[in-house]
PDB file of C-alpha atoms in Angstrom:
ATOM      1  CA  MET A   1     177.393  -6.916 101.905  1.00 43.00           C
ATOM      2  CA  ASN A   2     175.984  -3.971 103.855  1.00 46.00           C
ATOM      3  CA  ASN A   3     174.610  -6.231 106.605  1.00 45.00           C
ATOM      4  CA  SER A   4     178.027  -7.791 107.125  1.00 44.00           C
ATOM      5  CA  ILE A   5     179.637  -4.379 107.301  1.00 42.00           C
ATOM      6  CA  VAL A   6     177.211  -3.239 109.963  1.00 42.00           C
ATOM      7  CA  THR A   7     177.937  -6.397 111.894  1.00 45.00           C
ATOM      8  CA  VAL A   8     181.660  -5.751 111.742  1.00 45.00           C
ATOM      9  CA  SER A   9     181.337  -2.131 112.797  1.00 45.00           C
ATOM     10  CA  GLY A  10     180.280  -3.153 116.246  1.00 48.00           C
ATOM     11  CA  ARG A  11     183.324  -5.325 116.914  1.00 50.00           C
ATOM     12  CA  ASP A  12     187.064  -4.831 116.976  1.00 54.00           C
ATOM     13  CA  GLU A  13     187.710  -7.723 114.568  1.00 63.00           C
ATOM     14  CA  PRO A  14     185.532  -9.469 111.979  1.00 63.00           C
ATOM     15  CA  SER A  15     184.440 -13.036 112.609  1.00 71.00           C
ATOM     16  CA  LEU A  16     185.066 -15.941 110.263  1.00 75.00           C
ATOM     17  CA  LEU A  17     181.461 -15.612 109.145  1.00 77.00           C
ATOM     18  CA  ASP A  18     182.045 -11.976 108.205  1.00 72.00           C
ATOM     19  CA  ILE A  19     185.193 -12.920 106.287  1.00 74.00           C
ATOM     20  CA  GLY A  20     183.308 -15.685 104.475  1.00 78.00           C
ATOM     21  CA  ARG A  21     180.522 -13.303 103.529  1.00 77.00           C
ATOM     22  CA  ALA A  22     183.056 -10.774 102.218  1.00 77.00           C
ATOM     23  CA  ILE A  23     184.763 -13.428 100.064  1.00 77.00           C
ATOM     24  CA  VAL A  24     181.420 -14.604  98.678  1.00 79.00           C
ATOM     25  CA  ALA A  25     180.392 -11.028  97.920  1.00 78.00           C
ATOM     26  CA  GLY A  26     183.689 -10.427  96.086  1.00 79.00           C
ATOM     27  CA  ARG A  27     183.895 -13.864  94.489  1.00 82.00           C
ATOM     28  CA  TYR A  28     183.915 -12.443  90.962  1.00 85.00           C
ATOM     29  CA  TRP A  29     186.969 -10.330  91.807  1.00 85.00           C
ATOM     30  CA  VAL A  30     188.705 -13.373  93.245  1.00 86.00           C
ATOM     31  CA  MET A  31     187.870 -15.452  90.186  1.00 90.00           C
ATOM     32  CA  ALA A  32     189.015 -12.765  87.764  1.00 90.00           C
ATOM     33  CA  ILE A  33     192.341 -12.198  89.521  1.00 90.00           C
ATOM     34  CA  THR A  34     192.965 -15.945  89.806  1.00 90.00           C
ATOM     35  CA  ILE A  35     192.271 -16.504  86.114  1.00 92.00           C
ATOM     36  CA  LEU A  36     194.474 -13.603  85.058  1.00 93.00           C
ATOM     37  CA  THR A  37     197.468 -14.673  87.164  1.00 91.00           C
ATOM     38  CA  THR A  38     197.100 -18.275  86.043  1.00 91.00           C
ATOM     39  CA  ILE A  39     197.048 -17.221  82.390  1.00 92.00           C
ATOM     40  CA  ALA A  40     200.052 -14.946  82.947  1.00 90.00           C
ATOM     41  CA  CYS A  41     202.106 -17.716  84.572  1.00 88.00           C
ATOM     42  CA  ALA A  42     201.010 -20.241  81.948  1.00 89.00           C
ATOM     43  CA  SER A  43     202.085 -17.858  79.167  1.00 87.00           C
ATOM     44  CA  TRP A  44     205.408 -17.275  80.858  1.00 84.00           C
ATOM     45  CA  ALA A  45     205.959 -21.024  81.217  1.00 82.00           C
ATOM     46  CA  TYR A  46     204.956 -21.680  77.608  1.00 84.00           C
ATOM     47  CA  PHE A  47     207.060 -18.973  75.966  1.00 84.00           C
ATOM     48  CA  SER A  48     210.152 -19.383  78.174  1.00 85.00           C
ATOM     49  CA  PRO A  49     212.925 -21.355  76.422  1.00 89.00           C
ATOM     50  CA  THR A  50     213.336 -24.960  77.456  1.00 92.00           C
ATOM     51  CA  ILE A  51     216.557 -25.510  79.388  1.00 93.00           C
ATOM     52  CA  TYR A  52     218.240 -28.891  79.817  1.00 96.00           C
ATOM     53  CA  ARG A  53     220.936 -29.803  82.329  1.00 96.00           C
ATOM     54  CA  SER A  54     223.854 -32.129  81.623  1.00 96.00           C
ATOM     55  CA  SER A  55     226.154 -33.019  84.501  1.00 96.00           C
ATOM     56  CA  THR A  56     229.489 -34.747  84.875  1.00 97.00           C
ATOM     57  CA  VAL A  57     230.716 -36.195  88.169  1.00 97.00           C
ATOM     58  CA  LEU A  58     234.400 -35.741  88.950  1.00 96.00           C
ATOM     59  CA  ALA A  59     236.892 -36.796  91.579  1.00 94.00           C
ATOM     60  CA  PRO A  60     240.226 -35.147  92.360  1.00 90.00           C
ATOM     61  CA  ALA A  61     243.038 -36.959  90.593  1.00 83.00           C
ATOM     62  CA  THR A  62     244.564 -39.306  93.183  1.00 65.00           C
ATOM     63  CA  THR A  63     248.089 -39.556  91.787  1.00 52.00           C
ATOM     64  CA  ASP A  64     250.463 -37.696  94.082  1.00 50.00           C
ATOM     65  CA  ARG A  65     252.379 -35.272  91.915  1.00 44.00           C
ATOM     66  CA  SER A  66     254.188 -33.379  94.658  1.00 45.00           C
ATOM     67  CA  ILE A  67     257.302 -34.621  96.401  1.00 42.00           C
ATOM     68  CA  GLY A  68     255.022 -36.762  98.578  1.00 46.00           C
ATOM     69  CA  GLY A  69     256.958 -38.994 100.923  1.00 43.00           C
ATOM     70  CA  LEU A  70     260.131 -37.043 100.333  1.00 45.00           C
ATOM     71  CA  SER A  71     258.659 -33.957 102.005  1.00 48.00           C
ATOM     72  CA  SER A  72     259.389 -35.191 105.531  1.00 46.00           C
ATOM     73  CA  ALA A  73     262.888 -36.370 104.695  1.00 42.00           C
ATOM     74  CA  LEU A  74     263.657 -33.105 102.955  1.00 47.00           C
ATOM     75  CA  GLY A  75     261.985 -30.889 105.524  1.00 50.00           C
ATOM     76  CA  GLN A  76     265.229 -29.107 106.292  1.00 47.00           C
ATOM     77  CA  PHE A  77     265.437 -28.115 102.614  1.00 52.00           C
ATOM     78  CA  GLY A  78     261.902 -26.740 102.475  1.00 53.00           C
ATOM     79  CA  GLY A  79     263.187 -23.269 101.639  1.00 55.00           C
ATOM     80  CA  LEU A  80     265.065 -24.601  98.646  1.00 53.00           C
ATOM     81  CA  ALA A  81     261.977 -26.500  97.481  1.00 54.00           C
ATOM     82  CA  SER A  82     259.863 -23.366  97.799  1.00 55.00           C
ATOM     83  CA  LEU A  83     262.360 -21.338  95.770  1.00 53.00           C
ATOM     84  CA  ALA A  84     262.259 -24.012  93.101  1.00 51.00           C
ATOM     85  CA  GLY A  85     258.467 -23.755  92.949  1.00 54.00           C
ATOM     86  CA  ILE A  86     257.942 -27.314  94.184  1.00 54.00           C
ATOM     87  CA  ASN A  87     254.514 -27.997  95.614  1.00 55.00           C
ATOM     88  CA  VAL A  88     254.664 -29.561  99.073  1.00 50.00           C
ATOM     89  CA  ASP A  89     251.023 -28.831  99.932  1.00 50.00           C
ATOM     90  CA  THR A  90     248.218 -31.347 100.254  1.00 50.00           C
ATOM     91  CA  ARG A  91     245.999 -32.559  97.422  1.00 56.00           C
ATOM     92  CA  ASP A  92     243.258 -30.154  98.575  1.00 67.00           C
ATOM     93  CA  SER A  93     245.344 -27.155  97.561  1.00 77.00           C
ATOM     94  CA  ARG A  94     245.869 -28.600  94.100  1.00 80.00           C
ATOM     95  CA  ILE A  95     242.189 -29.283  93.522  1.00 87.00           C
ATOM     96  CA  GLU A  96     241.335 -25.802  94.796  1.00 89.00           C
ATOM     97  CA  GLU A  97     243.712 -24.397  92.192  1.00 90.00           C
ATOM     98  CA  ALA A  98     242.124 -26.538  89.487  1.00 92.00           C
ATOM     99  CA  LEU A  99     238.630 -25.366  90.475  1.00 93.00           C
ATOM    100  CA  ALA A 100     239.806 -21.755  90.442  1.00 94.00           C
ATOM    101  CA  VAL A 101     241.196 -22.236  86.920  1.00 94.00           C
ATOM    102  CA  LEU A 102     237.964 -23.916  85.837  1.00 94.00           C
ATOM    103  CA  GLN A 103     235.972 -20.834  86.850  1.00 94.00           C
ATOM    104  CA  SER A 104     238.551 -18.226  85.871  1.00 96.00           C
ATOM    105  CA  ARG A 105     237.729 -15.438  83.450  1.00 96.00           C
ATOM    106  CA  GLU A 106     240.620 -16.242  81.105  1.00 96.00           C
ATOM    107  CA  PHE A 107     239.652 -19.906  80.860  1.00 97.00           C
ATOM    108  CA  ILE A 108     235.931 -19.271  80.221  1.00 97.00           C
ATOM    109  CA  GLU A 109     236.510 -16.390  77.817  1.00 97.00           C
ATOM    110  CA  LYS A 110     238.815 -18.569  75.722  1.00 97.00           C
ATOM    111  CA  PHE A 111     236.149 -21.289  75.582  1.00 97.00           C
ATOM    112  CA  ILE A 112     233.530 -18.731  74.499  1.00 97.00           C
ATOM    113  CA  SER A 113     235.884 -17.249  71.909  1.00 96.00           C
ATOM    114  CA  ASP A 114     236.919 -20.609  70.443  1.00 96.00           C
ATOM    115  CA  HIS A 115     233.267 -21.566  69.901  1.00 96.00           C
ATOM    116  CA  ASN A 116     232.094 -18.049  68.956  1.00 95.00           C
ATOM    117  CA  LEU A 117     229.373 -18.233  71.596  1.00 96.00           C
ATOM    118  CA  LEU A 118     228.630 -14.545  72.108  1.00 96.00           C
ATOM    119  CA  PRO A 119     225.991 -14.447  69.325  1.00 95.00           C
ATOM    120  CA  ILE A 120     224.439 -17.600  70.794  1.00 94.00           C
ATOM    121  CA  LEU A 121     224.451 -16.292  74.345  1.00 95.00           C
ATOM    122  CA  PHE A 122     222.903 -12.971  73.287  1.00 95.00           C
ATOM    123  CA  PRO A 123     220.669 -13.879  70.317  1.00 93.00           C
ATOM    124  CA  THR A 124     218.347 -10.860  70.675  1.00 92.00           C
ATOM    125  CA  LYS A 125     221.279  -8.549  69.954  1.00 94.00           C
ATOM    126  CA  TRP A 126     222.610 -10.510  66.989  1.00 94.00           C
ATOM    127  CA  ASP A 127     221.558 -10.066  63.354  1.00 93.00           C
ATOM    128  CA  ALA A 128     221.932 -13.585  61.974  1.00 90.00           C
ATOM    129  CA  ARG A 129     221.168 -12.556  58.399  1.00 91.00           C
ATOM    130  CA  ASN A 130     223.900  -9.922  58.199  1.00 92.00           C
ATOM    131  CA  GLN A 131     226.196 -11.654  60.708  1.00 92.00           C
ATOM    132  CA  ARG A 132     226.653  -8.611  62.893  1.00 93.00           C
ATOM    133  CA  TRP A 133     225.353  -7.066  66.088  1.00 94.00           C
ATOM    134  CA  SER A 134     222.026  -5.310  65.742  1.00 93.00           C
ATOM    135  CA  VAL A 135     222.717  -2.889  68.596  1.00 92.00           C
ATOM    136  CA  SER A 136     225.037   0.074  68.919  1.00 92.00           C
ATOM    137  CA  ALA A 137     228.705  -0.472  69.664  1.00 89.00           C
ATOM    138  CA  ALA A 138     228.202   0.692  73.241  1.00 90.00           C
ATOM    139  CA  ARG A 139     225.604  -2.045  73.816  1.00 93.00           C
ATOM    140  CA  GLU A 140     227.425  -4.891  72.089  1.00 93.00           C
ATOM    141  CA  PRO A 141     228.104  -7.869  74.384  1.00 94.00           C
ATOM    142  CA  THR A 142     231.733  -8.012  75.444  1.00 95.00           C
ATOM    143  CA  ALA A 143     233.885 -10.946  76.473  1.00 95.00           C
ATOM    144  CA  TRP A 144     233.391  -9.895  80.090  1.00 96.00           C
ATOM    145  CA  LYS A 145     229.595  -9.981  79.730  1.00 96.00           C
ATOM    146  CA  GLY A 146     229.832 -13.377  78.088  1.00 96.00           C
ATOM    147  CA  TYR A 147     231.950 -14.662  80.968  1.00 97.00           C
ATOM    148  CA  ARG A 148     229.502 -13.334  83.580  1.00 96.00           C
ATOM    149  CA  TYR A 149     226.538 -14.824  81.736  1.00 96.00           C
ATOM    150  CA  PHE A 150     228.253 -18.202  81.389  1.00 97.00           C
ATOM    151  CA  VAL A 151     229.357 -18.635  85.012  1.00 96.00           C
ATOM    152  CA  GLU A 152     226.139 -17.220  86.500  1.00 95.00           C
ATOM    153  CA  ARG A 153     223.497 -18.832  84.296  1.00 94.00           C
ATOM    154  CA  ILE A 154     225.029 -21.759  82.403  1.00 96.00           C
ATOM    155  CA  MET A 155     227.861 -23.442  84.318  1.00 97.00           C
ATOM    156  CA  ASN A 156     227.359 -24.746  87.850  1.00 96.00           C
ATOM    157  CA  ILE A 157     229.929 -26.383  90.129  1.00 95.00           C
ATOM    158  CA  ASP A 158     229.006 -28.212  93.322  1.00 94.00           C
ATOM    159  CA  ARG A 159     231.612 -29.831  95.577  1.00 92.00           C
ATOM    160  CA  ASP A 160     230.729 -32.386  98.238  1.00 91.00           C
ATOM    161  CA  ARG A 161     233.187 -31.788 101.068  1.00 85.00           C
ATOM    162  CA  LYS A 162     232.523 -35.198 102.631  1.00 88.00           C
ATOM    163  CA  SER A 163     233.031 -37.404  99.590  1.00 88.00           C
ATOM    164  CA  GLY A 164     235.290 -35.011  97.697  1.00 88.00           C
ATOM    165  CA  LEU A 165     233.231 -35.531  94.539  1.00 94.00           C
ATOM    166  CA  ILE A 166     232.612 -32.575  92.259  1.00 96.00           C
ATOM    167  CA  THR A 167     229.562 -32.152  90.041  1.00 96.00           C
ATOM    168  CA  MET A 168     229.926 -29.792  87.110  1.00 96.00           C
ATOM    169  CA  SER A 169     226.756 -29.114  85.134  1.00 97.00           C
ATOM    170  CA  VAL A 170     225.821 -27.049  82.105  1.00 97.00           C
ATOM    171  CA  ASP A 171     222.317 -25.639  81.608  1.00 96.00           C
ATOM    172  CA  TRP A 172     221.464 -24.909  78.007  1.00 96.00           C
ATOM    173  CA  GLN A 173     218.650 -24.950  75.455  1.00 94.00           C
ATOM    174  CA  SER A 174     220.266 -27.712  73.409  1.00 94.00           C
ATOM    175  CA  ARG A 175     220.678 -30.906  75.403  1.00 94.00           C
ATOM    176  CA  MET A 176     223.335 -32.136  72.960  1.00 96.00           C
ATOM    177  CA  GLU A 177     225.398 -28.975  73.246  1.00 96.00           C
ATOM    178  CA  ALA A 178     225.017 -28.945  77.029  1.00 96.00           C
ATOM    179  CA  ALA A 179     226.601 -32.391  77.298  1.00 97.00           C
ATOM    180  CA  ALA A 180     229.316 -31.597  74.759  1.00 97.00           C
ATOM    181  CA  TRP A 181     230.229 -28.351  76.498  1.00 97.00           C
ATOM    182  CA  ALA A 182     230.399 -29.979  79.925  1.00 97.00           C
ATOM    183  CA  ASN A 183     232.755 -32.712  78.722  1.00 97.00           C
ATOM    184  CA  GLU A 184     234.931 -30.331  76.727  1.00 97.00           C
ATOM    185  CA  ILE A 185     235.282 -27.880  79.610  1.00 97.00           C
ATOM    186  CA  ILE A 186     236.641 -30.638  81.852  1.00 96.00           C
ATOM    187  CA  GLU A 187     239.011 -31.824  79.111  1.00 96.00           C
ATOM    188  CA  ARG A 188     240.277 -28.281  78.683  1.00 96.00           C
ATOM    189  CA  ALA A 189     240.715 -27.851  82.434  1.00 95.00           C
ATOM    190  CA  ASN A 190     242.754 -31.045  82.676  1.00 94.00           C
ATOM    191  CA  SER A 191     244.849 -29.971  79.696  1.00 94.00           C
ATOM    192  CA  GLU A 192     245.418 -26.532  81.210  1.00 94.00           C
ATOM    193  CA  MET A 193     246.539 -28.021  84.528  1.00 92.00           C
ATOM    194  CA  ARG A 194     248.840 -30.455  82.713  1.00 91.00           C
ATOM    195  CA  VAL A 195     250.532 -27.621  80.818  1.00 91.00           C
ATOM    196  CA  ARG A 196     250.934 -25.583  83.996  1.00 91.00           C
ATOM    197  CA  ALA A 197     252.397 -28.537  85.885  1.00 88.00           C
ATOM    198  CA  LEU A 198     254.768 -29.349  83.036  1.00 90.00           C
ATOM    199  CA  ASP A 199     255.998 -25.765  82.794  1.00 90.00           C
ATOM    200  CA  ALA A 200     256.459 -25.586  86.557  1.00 87.00           C
ATOM    201  CA  ALA A 201     258.366 -28.875  86.646  1.00 87.00           C
ATOM    202  CA  VAL A 202     260.678 -27.787  83.840  1.00 89.00           C
ATOM    203  CA  ALA A 203     261.400 -24.468  85.541  1.00 88.00           C
ATOM    204  CA  SER A 204     261.955 -26.171  88.914  1.00 85.00           C
ATOM    205  CA  THR A 205     264.295 -28.755  87.424  1.00 87.00           C
ATOM    206  CA  ARG A 206     266.329 -26.051  85.715  1.00 88.00           C
ATOM    207  CA  TYR A 207     266.641 -24.109  88.968  1.00 87.00           C
ATOM    208  CA  LEU A 208     267.616 -27.201  90.991  1.00 84.00           C
ATOM    209  CA  GLU A 209     270.271 -28.213  88.477  1.00 85.00           C
ATOM    210  CA  GLU A 210     271.798 -24.752  88.696  1.00 85.00           C
ATOM    211  CA  GLU A 211     271.792 -24.914  92.497  1.00 82.00           C
ATOM    212  CA  ARG A 212     273.416 -28.347  92.427  1.00 85.00           C
ATOM    213  CA  GLU A 213     276.255 -26.992  90.355  1.00 86.00           C
ATOM    214  CA  HIS A 214     276.915 -24.260  92.940  1.00 83.00           C
ATOM    215  CA  THR A 215     277.028 -26.401  96.052  1.00 82.00           C
ATOM    216  CA  GLN A 216     279.735 -28.796  97.281  1.00 81.00           C
ATOM    217  CA  LEU A 217     277.896 -30.227 100.290  1.00 83.00           C
ATOM    218  CA  VAL A 218     277.178 -33.913  99.750  1.00 81.00           C
ATOM    219  CA  GLU A 219     273.943 -33.882 101.777  1.00 82.00           C
ATOM    220  CA  THR A 220     272.606 -30.856  99.920  1.00 80.00           C
ATOM    221  CA  ARG A 221     273.501 -32.347  96.539  1.00 81.00           C
ATOM    222  CA  ALA A 222     271.753 -35.593  97.525  1.00 84.00           C
ATOM    223  CA  ALA A 223     268.640 -33.692  98.598  1.00 83.00           C
ATOM    224  CA  ILE A 224     268.651 -31.720  95.356  1.00 81.00           C
ATOM    225  CA  ASN A 225     268.960 -34.941  93.376  1.00 83.00           C
ATOM    226  CA  HIS A 226     265.883 -36.301  95.158  1.00 83.00           C
ATOM    227  CA  LEU A 227     263.997 -33.127  94.341  1.00 84.00           C
ATOM    228  CA  ILE A 228     265.060 -33.354  90.700  1.00 84.00           C
ATOM    229  CA  GLU A 229     263.878 -36.957  90.563  1.00 85.00           C
ATOM    230  CA  SER A 230     260.532 -35.825  91.939  1.00 81.00           C
ATOM    231  CA  GLU A 231     260.237 -33.111  89.298  1.00 83.00           C
ATOM    232  CA  ILE A 232     261.107 -35.596  86.561  1.00 85.00           C
ATOM    233  CA  GLY A 233     258.317 -37.813  87.860  1.00 82.00           C
ATOM    234  CA  LYS A 234     255.931 -34.867  87.767  1.00 81.00           C
ATOM    235  CA  LYS A 235     256.942 -34.113  84.174  1.00 83.00           C
ATOM    236  CA  MET A 236     256.288 -37.712  83.249  1.00 84.00           C
ATOM    237  CA  MET A 237     252.845 -37.701  84.888  1.00 82.00           C
ATOM    238  CA  ALA A 238     251.922 -34.392  83.251  1.00 82.00           C
ATOM    239  CA  THR A 239     252.971 -35.763  79.879  1.00 84.00           C
ATOM    240  CA  VAL A 240     251.152 -39.111  79.951  1.00 84.00           C
ATOM    241  CA  THR A 241     248.133 -38.456  82.202  1.00 84.00           C
ATOM    242  CA  LYS A 242     245.094 -36.961  80.479  1.00 87.00           C
ATOM    243  CA  GLU A 243     242.937 -36.728  83.612  1.00 89.00           C
ATOM    244  CA  TYR A 244     245.553 -34.743  85.445  1.00 89.00           C
ATOM    245  CA  ALA A 245     243.410 -32.642  87.806  1.00 90.00           C
ATOM    246  CA  PHE A 246     239.932 -34.168  87.510  1.00 94.00           C
ATOM    247  CA  ARG A 247     239.173 -37.856  87.171  1.00 93.00           C
ATOM    248  CA  VAL A 248     235.863 -38.323  85.362  1.00 95.00           C
ATOM    249  CA  ILE A 249     233.560 -40.685  87.251  1.00 95.00           C
ATOM    250  CA  ASP A 250     230.495 -40.098  85.105  1.00 95.00           C
ATOM    251  CA  ARG A 251     230.677 -38.288  81.766  1.00 95.00           C
ATOM    252  CA  ALA A 252     227.971 -35.786  80.850  1.00 96.00           C
ATOM    253  CA  LEU A 253     225.303 -37.283  78.605  1.00 96.00           C
ATOM    254  CA  PRO A 254     222.480 -35.489  76.792  1.00 95.00           C
ATOM    255  CA  ALA A 255     219.401 -35.194  78.971  1.00 94.00           C
ATOM    256  CA  ASP A 256     216.234 -36.986  77.936  1.00 93.00           C
ATOM    257  CA  VAL A 257     213.982 -34.842  75.757  1.00 91.00           C
ATOM    258  CA  ASN A 258     211.344 -34.882  78.514  1.00 90.00           C
ATOM    259  CA  ASP A 259     213.831 -34.256  81.315  1.00 90.00           C
ATOM    260  CA  ILE A 260     213.425 -30.477  81.329  1.00 90.00           C
ATOM    261  CA  TRP A 261     215.453 -28.618  83.938  1.00 88.00           C
ATOM    262  CA  LYS A 262     213.510 -25.376  83.654  1.00 87.00           C
ATOM    263  CA  PRO A 263     211.004 -23.875  83.450  1.00 85.00           C
ATOM    264  CA  LYS A 264     208.892 -26.158  85.608  1.00 83.00           C
ATOM    265  CA  ARG A 265     205.766 -25.458  83.600  1.00 81.00           C
ATOM    266  CA  VAL A 266     203.235 -27.380  85.670  1.00 87.00           C
ATOM    267  CA  LEU A 267     204.612 -25.910  88.881  1.00 89.00           C
ATOM    268  CA  LEU A 268     204.425 -22.381  87.455  1.00 86.00           C
ATOM    269  CA  VAL A 269     200.771 -22.832  86.501  1.00 90.00           C
ATOM    270  CA  ILE A 270     199.956 -24.181  89.965  1.00 92.00           C
ATOM    271  CA  LEU A 271     201.805 -21.308  91.631  1.00 92.00           C
ATOM    272  CA  GLY A 272     199.970 -18.846  89.390  1.00 90.00           C
ATOM    273  CA  PHE A 273     196.608 -20.295  90.373  1.00 92.00           C
ATOM    274  CA  VAL A 274     197.368 -20.437  94.104  1.00 93.00           C
ATOM    275  CA  GLY A 275     199.054 -17.027  94.120  1.00 91.00           C
ATOM    276  CA  GLY A 276     196.171 -15.445  92.216  1.00 89.00           C
ATOM    277  CA  LEU A 277     193.628 -16.996  94.546  1.00 90.00           C
ATOM    278  CA  ILE A 278     195.441 -15.739  97.647  1.00 92.00           C
ATOM    279  CA  PHE A 279     195.987 -12.282  96.172  1.00 89.00           C
ATOM    280  CA  GLY A 280     192.336 -12.043  95.126  1.00 86.00           C
ATOM    281  CA  ILE A 281     191.110 -12.973  98.595  1.00 86.00           C
ATOM    282  CA  ILE A 282     193.467 -10.471 100.232  1.00 88.00           C
ATOM    283  CA  LEU A 283     192.308  -7.742  97.857  1.00 85.00           C
ATOM    284  CA  VAL A 284     188.644  -8.477  98.549  1.00 82.00           C
ATOM    285  CA  LEU A 285     189.196  -8.551 102.293  1.00 80.00           C
ATOM    286  CA  SER A 286     191.155  -5.305 102.142  1.00 81.00           C
ATOM    287  CA  ARG A 287     188.291  -3.676 100.240  1.00 75.00           C
ATOM    288  CA  PHE A 288     185.838  -5.109 102.734  1.00 70.00           C
ATOM    289  CA  GLY A 289     187.857  -3.792 105.671  1.00 59.00           C
ATOM    290  CA  PHE A 290     188.132  -0.345 104.092  1.00 54.00           C
ATOM    291  CA  ARG A 291     184.375  -0.127 103.654  1.00 60.00           C
ATOM    292  CA  ALA A 292     183.802  -1.337 107.215  1.00 54.00           C
ATOM    293  CA  ALA A 293     186.119   1.392 108.497  1.00 46.00           C
ATOM    294  CA  GLN A 294     184.198   3.961 106.475  1.00 49.00           C
ATOM    295  CA  MET A 295     180.938   2.738 107.993  1.00 53.00           C
ATOM    296  CA  ASP A 296     182.390   2.959 111.530  1.00 50.00           C
ATOM    297  CA  PHE A 297     183.461   6.537 110.880  1.00 44.00           C
ATOM    298  CA  ALA A 298     180.014   7.436 109.489  1.00 51.00           C
ATOM    299  CA  VAL A 299     178.262   5.915 112.517  1.00 50.00           C
ATOM    300  CA  GLN A 300     180.536   7.822 114.893  1.00 50.00           C
ATOM    301  CA  MET A 301     179.870  11.083 113.077  1.00 50.00           C
ATOM    302  CA  THR A 302     176.086  10.605 113.319  1.00 57.00           C
ATOM    303  CA  HIS A 303     176.389  10.308 117.087  1.00 53.00           C
TER     304      HIS A 303
END
């Protein structure tokens, strides 16, 4: 080790031979660090809970529930349609609304509340024997924390802009529950959008009927009648169509018992080994460089 240091002291940078000698001299450090990091990553991978992913593939519902072809013919009555709450936008705006509802705090919190998921989402803070929280009231998980945890770590939504397909997945420790939750969330979202559309159509129809009673113009009354017919059609579709916002292309099924989403245990062990090896070599070379600098300083002082 000392010979290599003296060799380095006479040059600005060490050669590959010097680096190799330093690594060989510090090989026990490299081995120890590599073993420790590998064991640490292997322990992490082993003790981390197994997470499965269940996904459902969706497509925007294709049935046109707005006034559709009537929008151009009734363009001059667009203000009246807007006042009545009639949607004359494209299908993209409706699916954007459905996606916003799907990820909304109210929607997710209701799902968590209906299934009493807070104790399941935060098991370390729950006393299962006494059926109460084991932490102080200030540290108890709230509905807001449950919502944040669910949308950030459990539910994932990916939309392909080209195909229009939407993939909604649930990551959870139980592969059965992951699939059940994914399917139920979509069913609830469709039901929620149906109720909203039905309420909107009823309110719009009521408004249009009142307006029709207050106008004597034949053209206006005819236009209002067309709008009312459209709203009646929307009420019918909202009543009979279960897949109102999302059409299920592929239902979520339980993942295979060996199809683990995370942690990637083998990958973690490999990363631990490689990372430990690299860190050990860097540490040895840093120590080697520090000693070489000390030797350079000592040689300069002697002269």
